[in-house]
Coordinates of C-alpha atoms in Angstrom, one line a residue:
X1 CA 116.1 85.1 111.2
X2 CA 117.3 86.5 107.8
X3 CA 120.7 86.8 106.6
X4 CA 122.6 89.1 105.8
X5 CA 121.6 91.7 107.9
X6 CA 122.1 95.8 107.5
X7 CA 121.8 99.1 109.5
X8 CA 120.8 101.8 107.3
X9 CA 122.0 105.6 108.1
X10 CA 118.0 105.8 109.8
X11 CA 118.5 103.0 112.1
X12 CA 116.3 100.6 110.2
X13 CA 117.6 97.2 110.0
X14 CA 117.2 95.6 106.5
X15 CA 117.3 91.6 106.6
X16 CA 117.8 89.7 103.5
X17 CA 116.7 86.5 102.8
X18 CA 118.0 85.4 99.3
X19 CA 116.5 81.9 99.4
X20 CA 113.1 83.3 99.7
X21 CA 113.9 86.1 98.1
X22 CA 112.5 88.3 100.6
X23 CA 113.6 91.5 102.6
X24 CA 112.6 92.6 106.1
X25 CA 112.9 95.9 107.3
X26 CA 112.8 96.6 111.2
X27 CA 112.0 99.7 112.3
X28 CA 113.6 101.3 115.5
X29 CA 110.5 101.8 118.4
X30 CA 108.0 100.0 115.7
X31 CA 109.0 96.3 115.2
X32 CA 109.1 94.1 117.8
X33 CA 112.6 92.2 118.0
X34 CA 114.3 95.2 116.6
X35 CA 116.4 95.3 119.8
X36 CA 117.3 91.9 120.0
X37 CA 118.4 91.6 116.4
X38 CA 120.5 94.8 116.9
X39 CA 122.1 93.3 120.0
X40 CA 123.7 90.7 117.1
X41 CA 121.5 87.9 119.0
X42 CA 121.1 86.6 115.6
X43 CA 124.6 87.6 114.1
X44 CA 126.4 90.6 112.8
X45 CA 125.2 93.4 111.1
X46 CA 127.0 95.5 108.7
X47 CA 126.5 99.1 108.0
X48 CA 124.3 99.4 104.6
X49 CA 126.3 100.6 101.8
X50 CA 124.4 101.3 98.7
X51 CA 125.9 100.2 95.0
X52 CA 126.4 102.0 92.0
X53 CA 123.6 100.2 90.6
X54 CA 121.5 101.7 93.5
X55 CA 119.4 104.4 92.2
X56 CA 116.3 106.1 92.0
X57 CA 113.2 104.1 91.0
X58 CA 112.1 104.5 87.7
X59 CA 108.5 104.8 87.5
X60 CA 106.9 102.4 85.3
X61 CA 106.0 104.1 81.6
X62 CA 102.0 104.7 81.3
X63 CA 100.5 105.5 77.9
X64 CA 96.5 105.6 77.0
X65 CA 95.3 103.6 74.4
X66 CA 95.5 106.1 71.7
X67 CA 99.0 106.8 72.4
X68 CA 100.0 103.2 72.1
X69 CA 98.4 102.8 69.2
X70 CA 99.7 106.1 67.1
X71 CA 103.2 104.9 68.2
X72 CA 102.7 101.8 66.6
X73 CA 100.9 103.2 63.5
X74 CA 103.9 105.3 63.2
X75 CA 106.7 102.8 63.4
X76 CA 104.3 100.4 61.0
X77 CA 103.7 97.8 63.7
X78 CA 100.1 98.6 64.3
X79 CA 98.6 96.0 61.5
X80 CA 101.3 93.8 62.6
X81 CA 99.6 94.0 66.4
X82 CA 96.1 93.7 65.0
X83 CA 96.8 90.5 63.0
X84 CA 98.7 88.9 66.3
X85 CA 95.5 89.3 68.4
X86 CA 93.3 87.6 66.2
X87 CA 95.3 84.4 67.4
X88 CA 95.0 85.3 71.1
X89 CA 92.5 84.4 73.8
X90 CA 89.4 86.4 74.2
X91 CA 90.5 88.3 77.3
X92 CA 93.4 89.5 75.8
X93 CA 91.6 90.7 72.5
X94 CA 89.3 92.2 75.2
X95 CA 92.1 94.0 77.2
X96 CA 93.4 95.6 73.9
X97 CA 90.0 96.9 72.7
X98 CA 88.7 98.1 76.0
X99 CA 91.9 99.1 77.9
X100 CA 92.3 102.6 79.2
X101 CA 96.0 102.7 79.6
X102 CA 98.7 100.3 79.1
X103 CA 102.0 100.1 81.4
X104 CA 105.1 98.7 80.1
X105 CA 104.9 96.0 82.6
X106 CA 101.3 94.6 81.8
X107 CA 100.6 91.0 81.1
X108 CA 99.4 92.2 77.6
X109 CA 102.2 94.0 76.4
X110 CA 104.7 90.9 77.7
X111 CA 102.3 88.8 75.5
X112 CA 102.9 90.5 72.4
X113 CA 106.1 91.6 72.5
X114 CA 107.8 88.6 71.9
X115 CA 106.1 88.4 68.8
X116 CA 106.7 91.4 67.2
X117 CA 109.2 92.4 64.4
X118 CA 110.5 94.8 62.3
X119 CA 109.5 95.2 58.8
X120 CA 113.0 93.5 58.4
X121 CA 112.0 90.7 60.3
X122 CA 114.3 91.2 62.9
X123 CA 112.5 91.0 66.5
X124 CA 112.0 94.1 68.8
X125 CA 113.9 94.1 72.1
X126 CA 113.5 95.3 75.3
X127 CA 115.1 98.5 74.3
X128 CA 112.5 98.8 71.2
X129 CA 109.6 98.2 73.4
X130 CA 110.9 100.9 75.7
X131 CA 111.6 103.4 72.9
X132 CA 108.0 102.9 71.6
X133 CA 106.5 103.6 75.2
X134 CA 108.9 106.8 75.1
X135 CA 107.4 107.7 71.5
X136 CA 104.0 107.2 72.7
X137 CA 104.6 109.2 76.0
X138 CA 105.4 112.0 73.6
X139 CA 102.1 112.0 71.8
X140 CA 99.8 114.2 72.5
X141 CA 96.0 114.3 71.8

């Protein structure tokens, strides 16, 4: 069984296996083995106490192709992106040309971001990329 184990306020058992990077949630009356685990047969169970870092899940920013390109243009980065794409594989170029929307976590963004620099030569940071997405989200058609 997994370790450590926690019991949540709604009586769900949460088992974490850090070696396999997995989390298992057992629900009372639904999950086989719930009563066995709850009895302590696999070891102690602690109450689940959220840490200060736990909070609402922040949605992944999604912007339209127009919004993305307009934000890059406003920040003086669009030409640089277009130049970078020339040296990238055909699928990446196709994604840039035909994607309807761009997600902050997309492989295309992750492929481009490390190669982008500001006009002064400093590399864009993850915070800069987040700010670009925020700018893009604010652009209305």
